[in-house]
Coordinates of C-alpha atoms in Angstrom, one line a residue:
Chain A
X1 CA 3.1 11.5 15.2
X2 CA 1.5 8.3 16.1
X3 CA 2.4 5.3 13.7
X4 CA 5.1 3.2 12.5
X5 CA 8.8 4.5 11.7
X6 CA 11.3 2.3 9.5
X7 CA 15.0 3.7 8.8
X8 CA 16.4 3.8 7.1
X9 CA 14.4 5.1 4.1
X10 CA 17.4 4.2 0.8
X11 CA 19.6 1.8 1.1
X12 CA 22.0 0.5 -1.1
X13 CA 24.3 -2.7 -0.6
X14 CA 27.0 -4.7 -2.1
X15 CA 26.3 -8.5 -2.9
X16 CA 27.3 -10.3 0.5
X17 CA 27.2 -6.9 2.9
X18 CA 24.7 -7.4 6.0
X19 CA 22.4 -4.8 6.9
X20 CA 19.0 -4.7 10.0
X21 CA 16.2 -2.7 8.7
X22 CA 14.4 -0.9 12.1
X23 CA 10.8 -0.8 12.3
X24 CA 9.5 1.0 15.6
X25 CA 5.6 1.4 16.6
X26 CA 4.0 3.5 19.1
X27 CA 0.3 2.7 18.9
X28 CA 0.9 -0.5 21.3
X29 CA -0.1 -2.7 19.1
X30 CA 0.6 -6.4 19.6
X31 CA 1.3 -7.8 15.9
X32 CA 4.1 -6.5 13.8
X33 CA 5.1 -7.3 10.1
X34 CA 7.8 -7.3 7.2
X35 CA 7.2 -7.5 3.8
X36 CA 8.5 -7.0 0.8
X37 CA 6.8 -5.1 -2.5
X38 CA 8.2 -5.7 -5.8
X39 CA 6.8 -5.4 -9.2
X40 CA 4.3 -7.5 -10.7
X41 CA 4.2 -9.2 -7.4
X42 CA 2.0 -7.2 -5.1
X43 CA 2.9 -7.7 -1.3
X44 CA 4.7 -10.8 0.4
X45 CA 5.4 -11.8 3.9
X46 CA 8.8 -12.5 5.0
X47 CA 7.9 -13.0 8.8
X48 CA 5.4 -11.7 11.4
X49 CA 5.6 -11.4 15.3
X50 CA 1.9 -12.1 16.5
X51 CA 3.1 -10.5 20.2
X52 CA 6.3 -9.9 22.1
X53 CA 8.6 -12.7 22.0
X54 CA 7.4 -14.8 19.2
X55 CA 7.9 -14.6 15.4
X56 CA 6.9 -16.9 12.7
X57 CA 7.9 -17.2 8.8
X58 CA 5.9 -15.8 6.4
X59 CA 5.9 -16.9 2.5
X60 CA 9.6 -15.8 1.4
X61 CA 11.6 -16.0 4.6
X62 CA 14.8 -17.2 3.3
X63 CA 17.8 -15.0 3.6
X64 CA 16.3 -13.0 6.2
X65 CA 16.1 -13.1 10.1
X66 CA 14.2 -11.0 12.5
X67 CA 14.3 -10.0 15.9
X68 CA 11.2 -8.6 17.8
X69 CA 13.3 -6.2 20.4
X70 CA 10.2 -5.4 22.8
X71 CA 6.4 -4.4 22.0
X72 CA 7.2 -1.4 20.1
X73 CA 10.4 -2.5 17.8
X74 CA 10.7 -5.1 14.9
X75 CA 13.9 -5.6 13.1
X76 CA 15.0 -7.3 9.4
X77 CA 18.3 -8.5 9.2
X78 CA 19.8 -9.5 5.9
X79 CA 22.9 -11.6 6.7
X80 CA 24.1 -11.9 3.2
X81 CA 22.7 -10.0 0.7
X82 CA 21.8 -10.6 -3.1
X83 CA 20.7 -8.8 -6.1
X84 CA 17.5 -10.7 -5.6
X85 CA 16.7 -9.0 -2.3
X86 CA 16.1 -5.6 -4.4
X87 CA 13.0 -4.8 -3.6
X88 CA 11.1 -2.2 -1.3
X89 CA 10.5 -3.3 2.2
X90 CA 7.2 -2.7 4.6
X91 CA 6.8 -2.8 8.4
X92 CA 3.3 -3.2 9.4
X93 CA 1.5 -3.3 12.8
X94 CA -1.6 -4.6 14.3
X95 CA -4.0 -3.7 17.0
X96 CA -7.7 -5.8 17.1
X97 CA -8.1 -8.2 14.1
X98 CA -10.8 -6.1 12.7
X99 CA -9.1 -3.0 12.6
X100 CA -6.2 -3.8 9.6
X101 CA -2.6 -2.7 9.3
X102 CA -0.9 0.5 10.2
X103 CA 2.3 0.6 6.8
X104 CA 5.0 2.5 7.4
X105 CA 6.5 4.5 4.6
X106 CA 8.8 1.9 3.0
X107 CA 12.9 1.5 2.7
X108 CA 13.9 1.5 -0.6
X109 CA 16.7 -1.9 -0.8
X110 CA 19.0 -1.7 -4.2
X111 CA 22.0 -4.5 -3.5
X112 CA 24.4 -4.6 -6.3
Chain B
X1 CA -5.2 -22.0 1.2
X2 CA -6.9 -18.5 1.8
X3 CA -6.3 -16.1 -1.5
X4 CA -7.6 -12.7 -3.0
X5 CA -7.0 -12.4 -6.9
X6 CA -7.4 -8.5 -8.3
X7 CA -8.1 -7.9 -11.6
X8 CA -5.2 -7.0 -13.8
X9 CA -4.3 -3.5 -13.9
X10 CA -3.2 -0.5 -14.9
X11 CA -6.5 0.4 -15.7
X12 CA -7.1 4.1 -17.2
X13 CA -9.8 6.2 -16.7
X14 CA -11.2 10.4 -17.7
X15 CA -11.6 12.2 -14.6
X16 CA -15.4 12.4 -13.1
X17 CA -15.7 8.4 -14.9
X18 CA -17.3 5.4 -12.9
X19 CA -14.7 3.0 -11.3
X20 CA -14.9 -0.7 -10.8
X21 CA -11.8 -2.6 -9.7
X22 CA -13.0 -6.3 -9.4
X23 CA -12.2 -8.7 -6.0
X24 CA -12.9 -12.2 -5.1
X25 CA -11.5 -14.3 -2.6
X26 CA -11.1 -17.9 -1.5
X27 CA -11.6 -18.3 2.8
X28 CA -11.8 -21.1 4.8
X29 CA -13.3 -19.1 7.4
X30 CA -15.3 -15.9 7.6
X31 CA -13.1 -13.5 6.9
X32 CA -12.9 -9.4 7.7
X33 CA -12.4 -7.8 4.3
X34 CA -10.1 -4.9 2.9
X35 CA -9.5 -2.5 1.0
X36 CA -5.9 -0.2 0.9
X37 CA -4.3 2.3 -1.4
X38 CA -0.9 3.2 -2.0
X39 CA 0.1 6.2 -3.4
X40 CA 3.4 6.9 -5.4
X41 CA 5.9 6.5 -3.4
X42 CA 3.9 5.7 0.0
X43 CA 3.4 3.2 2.2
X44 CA -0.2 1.3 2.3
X45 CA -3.3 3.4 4.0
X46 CA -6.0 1.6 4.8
X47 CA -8.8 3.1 2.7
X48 CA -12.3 0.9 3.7
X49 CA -12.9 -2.3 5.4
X50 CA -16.0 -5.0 6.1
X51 CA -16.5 -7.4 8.8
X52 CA -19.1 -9.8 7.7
X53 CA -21.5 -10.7 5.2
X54 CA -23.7 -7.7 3.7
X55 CA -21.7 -4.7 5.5
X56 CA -20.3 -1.9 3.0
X57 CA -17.1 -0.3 3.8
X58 CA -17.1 3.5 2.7
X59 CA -14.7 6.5 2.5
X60 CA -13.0 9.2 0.5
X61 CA -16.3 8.4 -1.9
X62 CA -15.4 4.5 -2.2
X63 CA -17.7 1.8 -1.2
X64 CA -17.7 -1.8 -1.3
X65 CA -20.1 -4.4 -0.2
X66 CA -19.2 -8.0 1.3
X67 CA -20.6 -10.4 -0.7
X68 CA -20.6 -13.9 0.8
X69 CA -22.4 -15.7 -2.0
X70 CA -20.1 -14.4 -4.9
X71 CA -17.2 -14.3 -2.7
X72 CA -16.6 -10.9 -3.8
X73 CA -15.4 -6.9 -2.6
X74 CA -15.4 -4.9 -5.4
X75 CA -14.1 -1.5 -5.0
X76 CA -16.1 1.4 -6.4
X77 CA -16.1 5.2 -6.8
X78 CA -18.9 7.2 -8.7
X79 CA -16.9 9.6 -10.0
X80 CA -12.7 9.3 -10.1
X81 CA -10.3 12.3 -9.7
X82 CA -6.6 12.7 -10.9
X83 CA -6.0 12.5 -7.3
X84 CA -7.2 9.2 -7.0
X85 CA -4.3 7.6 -9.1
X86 CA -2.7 4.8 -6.9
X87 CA -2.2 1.4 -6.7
X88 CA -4.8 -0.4 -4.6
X89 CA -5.0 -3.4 -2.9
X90 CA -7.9 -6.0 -1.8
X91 CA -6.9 -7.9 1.4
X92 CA -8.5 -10.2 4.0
X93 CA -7.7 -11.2 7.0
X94 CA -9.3 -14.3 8.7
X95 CA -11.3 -13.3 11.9
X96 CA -10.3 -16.3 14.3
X97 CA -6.7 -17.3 15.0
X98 CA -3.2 -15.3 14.2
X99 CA -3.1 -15.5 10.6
X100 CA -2.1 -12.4 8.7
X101 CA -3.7 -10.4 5.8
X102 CA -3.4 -12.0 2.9
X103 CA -2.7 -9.1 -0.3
X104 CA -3.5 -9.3 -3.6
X105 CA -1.3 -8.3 -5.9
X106 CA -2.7 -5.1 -6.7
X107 CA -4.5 -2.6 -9.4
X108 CA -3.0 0.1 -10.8
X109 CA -5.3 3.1 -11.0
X110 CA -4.3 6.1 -13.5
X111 CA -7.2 9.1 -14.2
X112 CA -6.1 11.6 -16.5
X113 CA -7.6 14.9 -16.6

């Protein structure tokens, strides 16, 4: 099915455990995304990757790094994790500005 | 900087009532318009969209109309359905440059039966 794929879905983490979240696309788009949802807050951007080879920070980058693989794959990488990274995480891609964002389903982040 | 305030949710409404979830925005540009949903335990579909002044986005029985000179894209439905309980979103995105979509923070939608 055409769209885009994070894994894992759940995952829960001690305080200071490191963990990359995958985010795959197949609908060749050029933009990819991360955010995080949690409540109260709506949606922020932790980074974005307008094309293959470049990323740029978003509005709460901090304690996270990203890696944009190739055209298709977009990874999150907590190095050290805290409580306050609890939160469900988004991968979103891009075709034509126009057009909007293609979500994937969400991984569910609980670090204790 | 660009921004899109929602009203405050959760709003709660009898199946078959009107629906009017409110939307302005602040652009330095001309921006393309959004609307998405998201429902329990889901990721975010985009549910109708406007490019420019005066166009109306529709689907699923949702409208809303760009309005340039309230700065505004209300989202409305004529009649709501249990199945329309989500949480939806008003975005925009600007239409020159790389920028992303800026969210707002979201509506929560509940119709009981």
């Amino acid at each position: 099915n055409a769209g885009v794929t994070q894994t894992p879905k759940f995952q829960v983490l001690k305080t200071g455990q490191s963990m990359t979240l995958q985010c795959a696309q197949d609908m060749n788009h050029n933009s990819m995304y991360w955010y995080r949802q949690d409540p109260g807050m709506g949606l922020r951007l932790i980074y974005y990757s307008a094309s293959e080879g470049t990323t740029d920070k978003g509005e709460v980058p901090n304690g996270y790094n990203v890696s944009r693989l190739n055209k298709r794959e977009f990874s999150l990488r907590l190095e050290s994790a805290a409580p306050s990274q609890t939160s469900v995480y988004f991968c979103a891609s891009s075709g034509d500005r126009g057009y909007g964002y293609t979500f994937g389903s969400g991984t569910r982040l609980t670090v204790v | 900087g660009d921004s899109v305030t929602q009203m405050e949710g959760p709003v709660t409404l009898s199946e078959e009532a009107f629906l009017t979830i409110n939307c302005t925005y602040t652009a330095t540009g001309y921006p393309s318009l959004f609307w998405y949903v998201q429902y329990p335990g889901e990721g975010l579909q985009l549910l109708l969209k406007a490019t420019k002044a005066d166009d109306k986005g529709s689907n699923k029985g949702f409208e809303a109309t760009y309005r340039k000179e309230t700065t505004s894209f209300h989202l409305e439905k004529g009649s709501v359905q249990v199945s329309d309980s989500a949480v939806y979103f008003c975005a925009l995105n600007l239409n020159s440059g790389n920028t992303p979509l800026v969210f707002g923070k979201g509506t929560r939608l509940s119709v009981i039966a």
